Amino acid sequence: MSDKRPVVVYGASGYTGRLVCEYLRELNVPFIAAGRDKARVQAVVDKIPGIETADYEVVEVEHSVEALTKLFKGARVVSNMVGPFIKYGPEVVEACLATGCHYTDTTGEQDWVLDAKTRWGKAFAGKGLLLSPGVAQMYTTGEIAANICLETPGLDTLDILVLWKGFPTYASTQTIFTILKAKWFYLEQNKLVEWNQSETTEVNVPGQHATALALPWGGTSHPIWFQDDPRVASCKVVGGVFAREVMLNVVATQKMVEEKIKPLPPEQQEKALAEIAASVQAGMPPRENPRINTSLDSVHATGPLGRAHCVIHGNSNYKQTGLLQAYAAYSLLQQPPRKAGFASACQAFGHRELLGVLRSFGLVLTPVLTVST
Ligand SMILES: NC(=O)c1ccc[n+]([C@@H]2O[C@H](COP(=O)([O-])OP(=O)(O)OC[C@H]3O[C@@H](n4cnc5c(N)ncnc54)[C@H](OP(=O)(O)O)[C@@H]3O)[C@@H](O)[C@H]2O)c1
């Protein structure tokens, strides 16, 4: 047996990485908090209340397959928080594969989910390892709601709404802008169909009288997760933040990107998008407050002779993400995933189990479910 701590939190100096460390501490899982700057990681970890009771170490690592492979050797699970993942993910996945570690990350990038599945899904499956990009509030909580609807057989179409209230972090903002370069897809009769990126939808928001403005938000991960699920033929998702003024700004930015940035050569596009993202969010947002930072995941599932609607009201999106990552690692240390290779959080750990975990830490309410068949 290796005496190495079994879980590596990569990107532990970030907003979400810190939360993963917090929940690993609460689950009594020993971990390595890793990042490109040891002092920055140490400073963040030092602020975790009760950190003196955790079994952990802080390690500096360069972002290369070679250095990450050396770090991961002897560990069993890597929880990756270094995004945008389409940009920084491949080195981490390669190092996991080389060292036999399960891989999870917090992505909300549909292109990265698709890329990871296509490039490494079979290799991870061959080794009995989990490759799970997107173990995170966006979009695991909605996936839980979808799976609760699908407990009623005979429903084949998912209409999903994902909304949250809060401030994105630096890397989240970079990610939101990176997604603008990609193609976005929804699932229509088992085929991925490209979104018209300028489409907006006025949505009814369960639990309030006011409507909201929602966007395809990069297509989200659900169409990819449900693509090979025989229960589901069609899956379309819209989302964003509750605040209408923010959404109107996003619409205006998307238009500007389409007209001014997409005609640029690829390297210049990336630089221009990163600069705009940095001007929108350069610092660390405040710690979440459950009275302010709420989440809403609503799923209408329909079939020829049935309907189900499941709503999950929650709070503290980043905390939900930290907990889901920590629980995934905790579970993988004790038993193999339910599905090896490319798998969503619900496919790997079970939607009812994940709901129970979020409920037990006070981050979501009991789902509201209505069914008619
Ligand atoms: N889907 C969801 O619900 C959800 C929820 C939370 C987060 N996320 C995603 O998770 C990612 C991280 O979010 P966050 O909130 O933790 O952001 P953050 O606070 O900005 O942290 C980003 C982390 O990545 C590290 N990093 C950035 N560039 C790097 C590089 N070139 N090499 C090595 N490390 C690098 C940073 O290290 P330094 O401190 O050294 O800069 C930091 O540790 C984002 O992509 C975000 O979209 C998704």
CSV table of C-alpha atoms and ligand atoms in Angstrom, one decimal:
chain,number,residue,atom,x,y,z
A,1,MET,CA,0.0,0.0,0.0
A,2,SER,CA,1.3,3.5,-0.9
A,3,ASP,CA,1.4,5.9,2.1
A,4,LYS,CA,0.6,8.7,-0.3
A,5,ARG,CA,-2.5,10.7,0.4
A,6,PRO,CA,-5.0,9.3,-2.0
A,7,VAL,CA,-6.8,12.4,-3.4
A,8,VAL,CA,-5.1,15.3,-5.3
A,9,VAL,CA,-7.0,18.5,-5.4
A,10,TYR,CA,-5.5,20.3,-8.4
A,11,GLY,CA,-6.1,24.1,-8.5
A,12,ALA,CA,-6.5,24.2,-4.7
A,13,SER,CA,-5.7,27.9,-4.6
A,14,GLY,CA,-8.9,28.7,-6.4
A,15,TYR,CA,-12.4,29.5,-5.1
A,16,THR,CA,-13.8,26.0,-5.8
A,17,GLY,CA,-10.6,24.1,-4.9
A,18,ARG,CA,-10.7,25.5,-1.4
A,19,LEU,CA,-14.3,24.3,-1.0
A,20,VAL,CA,-13.3,20.8,-2.2
A,21,CYS,CA,-10.6,20.8,0.5
A,22,GLU,CA,-13.1,22.0,3.1
A,23,TYR,CA,-15.5,19.1,2.3
A,24,LEU,CA,-12.7,16.5,2.1
A,25,ARG,CA,-11.8,17.6,5.6
A,26,GLU,CA,-15.4,17.1,6.7
A,27,LEU,CA,-15.5,13.6,5.1
A,28,ASN,CA,-12.1,12.8,6.8
A,29,VAL,CA,-10.4,12.1,3.5
A,30,PRO,CA,-6.6,12.8,3.4
A,31,PHE,CA,-5.6,15.0,0.4
A,32,ILE,CA,-2.9,16.8,-1.4
A,33,ALA,CA,-3.7,20.4,-2.1
A,34,ALA,CA,-1.8,21.2,-5.3
A,35,GLY,CA,-1.3,24.2,-7.5
A,36,ARG,CA,1.2,26.1,-9.6
A,37,ASP,CA,2.2,28.4,-6.7
A,38,LYS,CA,2.8,26.7,-3.3
A,39,ALA,CA,2.5,29.9,-1.3
A,40,ARG,CA,-0.8,30.8,-2.9
A,41,VAL,CA,-2.2,27.3,-2.2
A,42,GLN,CA,-0.9,27.4,1.4
A,43,ALA,CA,-2.4,30.8,2.0
A,44,VAL,CA,-5.9,29.6,0.8
A,45,VAL,CA,-5.8,26.3,2.7
A,46,ASP,CA,-4.6,28.1,5.9
A,47,LYS,CA,-7.9,30.0,5.8
A,48,ILE,CA,-10.1,26.9,6.0
A,49,PRO,CA,-11.7,26.7,9.5
A,50,GLY,CA,-10.5,23.6,11.3
A,51,ILE,CA,-7.8,22.8,8.8
A,52,GLU,CA,-5.5,21.7,11.7
A,53,THR,CA,-7.7,18.6,12.0
A,54,ALA,CA,-7.2,17.6,8.3
A,55,ASP,CA,-4.7,15.2,7.0
A,56,TYR,CA,-3.2,17.1,4.1
A,57,GLU,CA,-0.1,18.5,2.4
A,58,VAL,CA,0.5,21.3,0.0
A,59,VAL,CA,2.5,20.7,-3.1
A,60,GLU,CA,3.6,22.9,-6.0
A,61,VAL,CA,3.4,21.4,-9.4
A,62,GLU,CA,4.1,22.7,-12.9
A,63,HIS,CA,1.3,22.3,-15.4
A,64,SER,CA,2.8,19.6,-17.6
A,65,VAL,CA,2.0,15.9,-18.2
A,66,GLU,CA,5.4,15.0,-16.8
A,67,ALA,CA,5.2,16.9,-13.6
A,68,LEU,CA,1.5,16.0,-13.0
A,69,THR,CA,2.3,12.3,-13.6
A,70,LYS,CA,5.0,12.5,-11.0
A,71,LEU,CA,2.6,14.1,-8.5
A,72,PHE,CA,-0.3,11.7,-9.2
A,73,LYS,CA,1.8,8.5,-8.9
A,74,GLY,CA,0.5,6.5,-5.9
A,75,ALA,CA,-2.7,8.6,-5.6
A,76,ARG,CA,-6.1,7.3,-6.6
A,77,VAL,CA,-8.4,10.2,-7.4
A,78,VAL,CA,-7.7,13.6,-9.0
A,79,SER,CA,-10.2,16.4,-8.5
A,80,ASN,CA,-9.3,19.0,-11.1
A,81,MET,CA,-10.3,22.6,-10.7
A,82,VAL,CA,-8.0,24.2,-13.3
A,83,GLY,CA,-10.2,25.6,-16.0
A,84,PRO,CA,-11.1,26.5,-18.7
A,85,PHE,CA,-10.8,22.8,-19.2
A,86,ILE,CA,-10.7,22.8,-23.0
A,87,LYS,CA,-7.5,24.7,-22.5
A,88,TYR,CA,-5.9,23.1,-19.4
A,89,GLY,CA,-7.7,19.8,-19.0
A,90,PRO,CA,-5.7,17.4,-21.4
A,91,GLU,CA,-2.5,17.4,-19.4
A,92,VAL,CA,-4.4,16.4,-16.3
A,93,VAL,CA,-6.4,13.7,-18.0
A,94,GLU,CA,-3.2,12.2,-19.6
A,95,ALA,CA,-1.4,12.2,-16.2
A,96,CYS,CA,-4.4,10.4,-14.6
A,97,LEU,CA,-4.4,7.8,-17.3
A,98,ALA,CA,-0.7,7.3,-17.0
A,99,THR,CA,-0.9,6.8,-13.2
A,100,GLY,CA,-4.2,4.9,-12.9
A,101,CYS,CA,-6.1,7.7,-11.1
A,102,HIS,CA,-9.8,8.4,-11.4
A,103,TYR,CA,-10.4,11.9,-13.0
A,104,THR,CA,-13.2,14.3,-12.0
A,105,ASP,CA,-13.4,18.0,-12.8
A,106,THR,CA,-15.9,20.9,-12.4
A,107,THR,CA,-16.4,21.8,-16.0
A,108,GLY,CA,-19.6,23.3,-17.5
A,109,GLU,CA,-18.0,23.3,-21.0
A,110,GLN,CA,-19.9,21.1,-23.4
A,111,ASP,CA,-17.0,21.0,-25.9
A,112,TRP,CA,-14.7,19.7,-23.2
A,113,VAL,CA,-17.2,17.0,-22.1
A,114,LEU,CA,-17.5,15.9,-25.7
A,115,ASP,CA,-13.8,16.0,-26.3
A,116,ALA,CA,-13.0,14.1,-23.1
A,117,LYS,CA,-15.5,11.4,-24.0
A,118,THR,CA,-14.2,11.0,-27.5
A,119,ARG,CA,-10.5,11.1,-26.8
A,120,TRP,CA,-10.1,9.2,-23.5
A,121,GLY,CA,-13.4,7.4,-22.7
A,122,LYS,CA,-12.4,4.0,-24.0
A,123,ALA,CA,-8.9,4.1,-22.5
A,124,PHE,CA,-10.3,5.0,-19.0
A,125,ALA,CA,-13.0,2.2,-19.3
A,126,GLY,CA,-10.2,-0.3,-20.3
A,127,LYS,CA,-8.5,0.4,-17.0
A,128,GLY,CA,-11.7,0.5,-14.9
A,129,LEU,CA,-11.1,4.2,-14.2
A,130,LEU,CA,-13.7,7.0,-14.0
A,131,LEU,CA,-13.5,9.9,-16.4
A,132,SER,CA,-16.1,12.3,-15.2
A,133,PRO,CA,-15.9,15.9,-16.4
A,134,GLY,CA,-18.6,18.1,-14.8
A,135,VAL,CA,-19.1,16.8,-11.3
A,136,ALA,CA,-20.5,20.2,-10.2
A,137,GLN,CA,-23.6,22.2,-9.5
A,138,MET,CA,-23.8,23.1,-13.1
A,139,TYR,CA,-24.9,20.5,-14.2
A,140,THR,CA,-25.1,17.6,-11.8
A,141,THR,CA,-28.0,19.1,-9.8
A,142,GLY,CA,-30.1,19.4,-12.9
A,143,GLU,CA,-29.1,15.9,-13.9
A,144,ILE,CA,-30.4,14.7,-10.5
A,145,ALA,CA,-33.7,16.4,-11.2
A,146,ALA,CA,-33.8,14.8,-14.7
A,147,ASN,CA,-33.2,11.3,-13.3
A,148,ILE,CA,-35.9,11.8,-10.7
A,149,CYS,CA,-38.3,12.5,-13.6
A,150,LEU,CA,-37.0,9.5,-15.5
A,151,GLU,CA,-37.9,7.2,-12.6
A,152,THR,CA,-41.3,7.3,-14.3
A,153,PRO,CA,-40.9,5.1,-17.4
A,154,GLY,CA,-42.0,6.2,-20.8
A,155,LEU,CA,-40.7,9.7,-20.8
A,156,ASP,CA,-38.3,10.5,-23.7
A,157,THR,CA,-37.9,14.2,-23.9
A,158,LEU,CA,-36.1,16.5,-21.4
A,159,ASP,CA,-36.7,20.3,-21.2
A,160,ILE,CA,-34.3,21.6,-18.7
A,161,LEU,CA,-33.8,25.0,-17.0
A,162,VAL,CA,-30.8,25.8,-14.9
A,163,LEU,CA,-30.6,29.2,-13.1
A,164,TRP,CA,-28.3,30.6,-10.4
A,165,LYS,CA,-27.8,33.8,-8.5
A,166,GLY,CA,-24.3,35.0,-7.7
A,167,PHE,CA,-21.0,36.2,-9.0
A,168,PRO,CA,-18.8,34.0,-11.2
A,169,THR,CA,-15.1,33.5,-10.2
A,170,TYR,CA,-12.1,34.5,-12.3
A,171,ALA,CA,-11.8,31.1,-14.0
A,172,SER,CA,-15.6,30.7,-14.3
A,173,THR,CA,-15.7,34.0,-16.2
A,174,GLN,CA,-12.8,32.9,-18.4
A,175,THR,CA,-14.7,29.7,-19.0
A,176,ILE,CA,-18.0,31.5,-19.9
A,177,PHE,CA,-16.1,33.5,-22.5
A,178,THR,CA,-14.1,30.4,-23.8
A,179,ILE,CA,-17.4,28.7,-24.4
A,180,LEU,CA,-18.3,31.4,-26.9
A,181,LYS,CA,-15.7,30.0,-29.3
A,182,ALA,CA,-17.3,26.6,-29.4
A,183,LYS,CA,-20.3,25.1,-31.2
A,184,TRP,CA,-23.2,24.3,-28.9
A,185,PHE,CA,-25.5,21.3,-29.2
A,186,TYR,CA,-28.9,20.0,-28.0
A,187,LEU,CA,-30.2,16.4,-28.5
A,188,GLU,CA,-33.1,15.9,-30.9
A,189,GLN,CA,-34.2,12.3,-31.6
A,190,ASN,CA,-30.8,10.9,-30.5
A,191,LYS,CA,-28.8,13.3,-32.7
A,192,LEU,CA,-26.8,16.3,-31.6
A,193,VAL,CA,-28.1,19.4,-33.4
A,194,GLU,CA,-26.3,22.7,-33.4
A,195,TRP,CA,-27.9,25.6,-31.5
A,196,ASN,CA,-28.5,29.0,-33.0
A,197,GLN,CA,-26.3,30.8,-30.4
A,198,SER,CA,-28.3,34.0,-30.5
A,199,GLU,CA,-31.5,32.3,-29.4
A,200,THR,CA,-33.0,33.6,-26.2
A,201,THR,CA,-35.9,32.1,-24.3
A,202,GLU,CA,-38.3,33.8,-21.9
A,203,VAL,CA,-38.8,31.2,-19.2
A,204,ASN,CA,-41.4,30.6,-16.5
A,205,VAL,CA,-39.4,30.2,-13.3
A,206,PRO,CA,-40.9,27.8,-10.8
A,207,GLY,CA,-41.5,29.4,-7.4
A,208,GLN,CA,-41.7,33.0,-8.5
A,209,HIS,CA,-44.1,35.2,-10.5
A,210,ALA,CA,-41.5,36.9,-12.6
A,211,THR,CA,-40.2,35.3,-15.7
A,212,ALA,CA,-36.5,35.2,-16.6
A,213,LEU,CA,-34.4,35.4,-19.7
A,214,ALA,CA,-32.5,32.2,-20.5
A,215,LEU,CA,-29.8,31.3,-23.1
A,216,PRO,CA,-28.5,28.0,-24.4
A,217,TRP,CA,-25.5,28.7,-22.1
A,218,GLY,CA,-23.0,26.7,-24.1
A,219,GLY,CA,-25.4,23.8,-24.6
A,220,THR,CA,-24.6,22.4,-21.2
A,221,SER,CA,-23.4,18.9,-20.4
A,222,HIS,CA,-26.8,17.2,-20.3
A,223,PRO,CA,-27.2,16.5,-24.0
A,224,ILE,CA,-23.9,14.7,-24.0
A,225,TRP,CA,-24.6,12.7,-20.8
A,226,PHE,CA,-28.0,11.6,-22.1
A,227,GLN,CA,-26.9,11.0,-25.6
A,228,ASP,CA,-26.3,7.2,-25.0
A,229,ASP,CA,-29.2,6.8,-22.5
A,230,PRO,CA,-31.9,4.7,-24.1
A,231,ARG,CA,-34.6,6.4,-22.0
A,232,VAL,CA,-33.9,9.8,-23.6
A,233,ALA,CA,-34.2,10.8,-27.2
A,234,SER,CA,-34.3,14.6,-26.9
A,235,CYS,CA,-32.8,17.0,-24.4
A,236,LYS,CA,-32.7,20.7,-24.7
A,237,VAL,CA,-31.3,23.0,-21.9
A,238,VAL,CA,-31.4,26.7,-21.3
A,239,GLY,CA,-30.0,28.6,-18.4
A,240,GLY,CA,-28.0,31.4,-17.0
A,241,VAL,CA,-28.3,33.7,-14.0
A,242,PHE,CA,-31.5,35.1,-12.5
A,243,ALA,CA,-30.5,38.8,-13.0
A,244,ARG,CA,-32.0,40.0,-16.3
A,245,GLU,CA,-29.5,42.9,-16.6
A,246,VAL,CA,-26.6,40.4,-16.5
A,247,MET,CA,-28.3,38.2,-19.1
A,248,LEU,CA,-28.9,41.2,-21.4
A,249,ASN,CA,-25.2,42.0,-21.1
A,250,VAL,CA,-24.3,38.4,-22.0
A,251,VAL,CA,-26.5,38.7,-25.1
A,252,ALA,CA,-24.8,42.0,-26.1
A,253,THR,CA,-21.3,40.4,-25.5
A,254,GLN,CA,-22.2,37.3,-27.6
A,255,LYS,CA,-23.2,39.6,-30.4
A,256,MET,CA,-20.0,41.6,-30.1
A,257,VAL,CA,-18.0,38.3,-30.1
A,258,GLU,CA,-19.8,37.1,-33.2
A,259,GLU,CA,-19.1,40.3,-35.1
A,260,LYS,CA,-15.7,41.4,-33.9
A,261,ILE,CA,-13.8,38.5,-32.4
A,262,LYS,CA,-14.8,35.4,-34.4
A,263,PRO,CA,-13.4,36.8,-37.6
A,264,LEU,CA,-9.9,37.0,-35.9
A,265,PRO,CA,-7.3,34.2,-36.3
A,266,PRO,CA,-7.8,31.6,-33.5
A,267,GLU,CA,-4.8,32.7,-31.3
A,268,GLN,CA,-6.0,36.3,-31.3
A,269,GLN,CA,-9.6,35.2,-30.6
A,270,GLU,CA,-8.4,33.4,-27.4
A,271,LYS,CA,-6.4,36.4,-26.2
A,272,ALA,CA,-9.2,38.9,-26.9
A,273,LEU,CA,-11.7,36.7,-25.1
A,274,ALA,CA,-9.4,36.2,-22.1
A,275,GLU,CA,-8.8,39.9,-21.8
A,276,ILE,CA,-12.5,40.8,-21.9
A,277,ALA,CA,-13.2,38.0,-19.3
A,278,ALA,CA,-10.4,39.4,-17.0
A,279,SER,CA,-11.9,42.9,-17.2
A,280,VAL,CA,-15.3,41.5,-16.1
A,281,GLN,CA,-14.0,39.5,-13.1
A,282,ALA,CA,-10.4,39.9,-12.0
A,283,GLY,CA,-10.8,39.1,-8.3
A,284,MET,CA,-12.2,36.6,-5.9
A,285,PRO,CA,-16.0,36.9,-5.3
A,286,PRO,CA,-17.2,36.9,-1.7
A,287,ARG,CA,-18.0,33.7,0.2
A,288,GLU,CA,-21.4,32.5,-0.7
A,289,ASN,CA,-24.4,33.5,1.4
A,290,PRO,CA,-27.4,31.0,1.2
A,291,ARG,CA,-29.9,33.9,1.4
A,292,ILE,CA,-28.4,35.5,-1.7
A,293,ASN,CA,-26.8,32.7,-3.7
A,294,THR,CA,-29.6,30.4,-4.8
A,295,SER,CA,-29.9,27.8,-7.5
A,296,LEU,CA,-32.8,26.5,-9.4
A,297,ASP,CA,-32.9,23.3,-11.6
A,298,SER,CA,-36.2,22.6,-13.3
A,299,VAL,CA,-36.9,19.6,-15.6
A,300,HIS,CA,-40.0,18.9,-17.6
A,301,ALA,CA,-39.8,15.3,-18.9
A,302,THR,CA,-42.5,14.3,-21.4
A,303,GLY,CA,-43.5,11.2,-23.4
A,304,PRO,CA,-46.4,10.3,-25.5
A,305,LEU,CA,-48.5,9.3,-22.5
A,306,GLY,CA,-46.8,10.9,-19.5
A,307,ARG,CA,-45.3,14.0,-18.0
A,308,ALA,CA,-43.2,14.7,-15.0
A,309,HIS,CA,-41.8,17.9,-13.6
A,310,CYS,CA,-39.1,18.1,-11.0
A,311,VAL,CA,-37.7,21.2,-9.4
A,312,ILE,CA,-34.7,21.4,-7.1
A,313,HIS,CA,-34.3,24.7,-5.2
A,314,GLY,CA,-30.8,25.0,-3.7
A,315,ASN,CA,-28.2,27.5,-2.5
A,316,SER,CA,-24.5,28.1,-2.7
A,317,ASN,CA,-23.7,26.8,-6.1
A,318,TYR,CA,-19.9,26.7,-5.5
A,319,LYS,CA,-20.4,24.9,-2.2
A,320,GLN,CA,-22.6,22.3,-4.0
A,321,THR,CA,-19.7,21.8,-6.4
A,322,GLY,CA,-17.1,21.5,-3.7
A,323,LEU,CA,-19.2,18.9,-1.9
A,324,LEU,CA,-20.0,16.9,-5.1
A,325,GLN,CA,-16.3,16.7,-5.9
A,326,ALA,CA,-15.3,15.7,-2.4
A,327,TYR,CA,-18.0,13.1,-2.2
A,328,ALA,CA,-17.0,11.7,-5.6
A,329,ALA,CA,-13.5,11.2,-4.3
A,330,TYR,CA,-14.7,9.8,-0.9
A,331,SER,CA,-16.9,7.3,-2.8
A,332,LEU,CA,-14.2,6.2,-5.3
A,333,LEU,CA,-11.8,5.4,-2.4
A,334,GLN,CA,-14.3,2.8,-1.1
A,335,GLN,CA,-15.8,1.3,-4.2
A,336,PRO,CA,-15.5,1.4,-8.0
A,337,PRO,CA,-17.8,3.8,-9.9
A,338,ARG,CA,-21.1,2.3,-11.1
A,339,LYS,CA,-19.9,2.9,-14.6
A,340,ALA,CA,-16.2,3.1,-15.6
A,341,GLY,CA,-14.8,5.2,-18.5
A,342,PHE,CA,-16.7,8.4,-19.4
A,343,ALA,CA,-19.6,8.8,-17.1
A,344,SER,CA,-21.6,11.6,-15.5
A,345,ALA,CA,-21.8,12.0,-11.8
A,346,CYS,CA,-25.3,10.4,-11.6
A,347,GLN,CA,-24.1,7.5,-13.8
A,348,ALA,CA,-21.1,7.0,-11.6
A,349,PHE,CA,-22.6,7.5,-8.1
A,350,GLY,CA,-26.4,7.4,-8.4
A,351,HIS,CA,-28.7,10.4,-8.5
A,352,ARG,CA,-30.6,9.5,-5.3
A,353,GLU,CA,-27.2,9.1,-3.4
A,354,LEU,CA,-26.0,12.5,-4.7
A,355,LEU,CA,-29.3,14.1,-3.8
A,356,GLY,CA,-28.9,12.7,-0.3
A,357,VAL,CA,-25.4,14.1,0.0
A,358,LEU,CA,-26.5,17.6,-1.0
A,359,ARG,CA,-29.5,17.4,1.3
A,360,SER,CA,-27.5,16.2,4.3
A,361,PHE,CA,-25.2,19.3,4.0
A,362,GLY,CA,-28.2,21.7,3.7
A,363,LEU,CA,-27.5,22.7,0.1
A,364,VAL,CA,-30.8,21.7,-1.6
A,365,LEU,CA,-34.4,21.3,-0.6
A,366,THR,CA,-36.4,18.2,-1.1
A,367,PRO,CA,-37.3,18.1,-4.8
A,368,VAL,CA,-40.8,19.1,-5.8
A,369,LEU,CA,-42.1,16.4,-8.2
A,370,THR,CA,-45.4,16.2,-10.1
A,371,VAL,CA,-46.2,13.3,-12.3
A,372,SER,CA,-49.1,12.5,-14.5
A,373,THR,CA,-49.4,9.3,-16.6
B,1,LIG,N1,-19.9,23.8,-13.4
B,1,LIG,C1,-20.0,24.4,-12.2
B,1,LIG,O1,-21.0,24.5,-11.5
B,1,LIG,C2,-18.7,25.0,-11.7
B,1,LIG,C3,-18.6,25.4,-10.4
B,1,LIG,C4,-17.4,25.9,-9.9
B,1,LIG,C5,-16.3,26.0,-10.8
B,1,LIG,N2,-16.5,25.6,-12.0
B,1,LIG,C6,-15.3,25.7,-13.0
B,1,LIG,O2,-14.1,25.3,-12.3
B,1,LIG,C7,-13.0,26.0,-12.8
B,1,LIG,C8,-12.3,26.6,-11.5
B,1,LIG,O3,-13.2,27.6,-10.9
B,1,LIG,P1,-12.8,28.4,-9.6
B,1,LIG,O4,-14.0,29.0,-9.2
B,1,LIG,O5,-12.0,27.6,-8.7
B,1,LIG,O6,-11.8,29.5,-10.3
B,1,LIG,P2,-10.6,30.3,-9.7
B,1,LIG,O7,-10.9,30.7,-8.3
B,1,LIG,O8,-10.2,31.3,-10.7
B,1,LIG,O9,-9.4,29.2,-9.6
B,1,LIG,C9,-8.8,28.7,-10.7
B,1,LIG,C10,-7.7,27.8,-10.3
B,1,LIG,O10,-6.9,27.3,-11.5
B,1,LIG,C11,-5.5,27.6,-11.3
B,1,LIG,N3,-5.0,27.9,-12.6
B,1,LIG,C12,-5.4,28.9,-13.5
B,1,LIG,N4,-4.6,28.8,-14.6
B,1,LIG,C13,-3.6,27.9,-14.4
B,1,LIG,C14,-2.5,27.4,-15.1
B,1,LIG,N5,-2.2,27.9,-16.3
B,1,LIG,N6,-1.8,26.4,-14.6
B,1,LIG,C15,-2.1,25.9,-13.4
B,1,LIG,N7,-3.1,26.3,-12.6
B,1,LIG,C16,-3.9,27.3,-13.1
B,1,LIG,C17,-5.5,28.8,-10.4
B,1,LIG,O11,-4.2,28.9,-9.8
B,1,LIG,P3,-3.6,30.3,-9.3
B,1,LIG,O12,-4.2,30.5,-8.0
B,1,LIG,O13,-2.1,30.0,-9.2
B,1,LIG,O14,-3.9,31.3,-10.3
B,1,LIG,C18,-6.6,28.4,-9.4
B,1,LIG,O15,-6.1,27.4,-8.5
B,1,LIG,C19,-13.6,27.0,-13.8
B,1,LIG,O16,-13.4,26.5,-15.1
B,1,LIG,C20,-15.1,27.1,-13.5
B,1,LIG,O17,-15.8,27.4,-14.6
B,1,LIG,C21,-17.6,25.1,-12.5
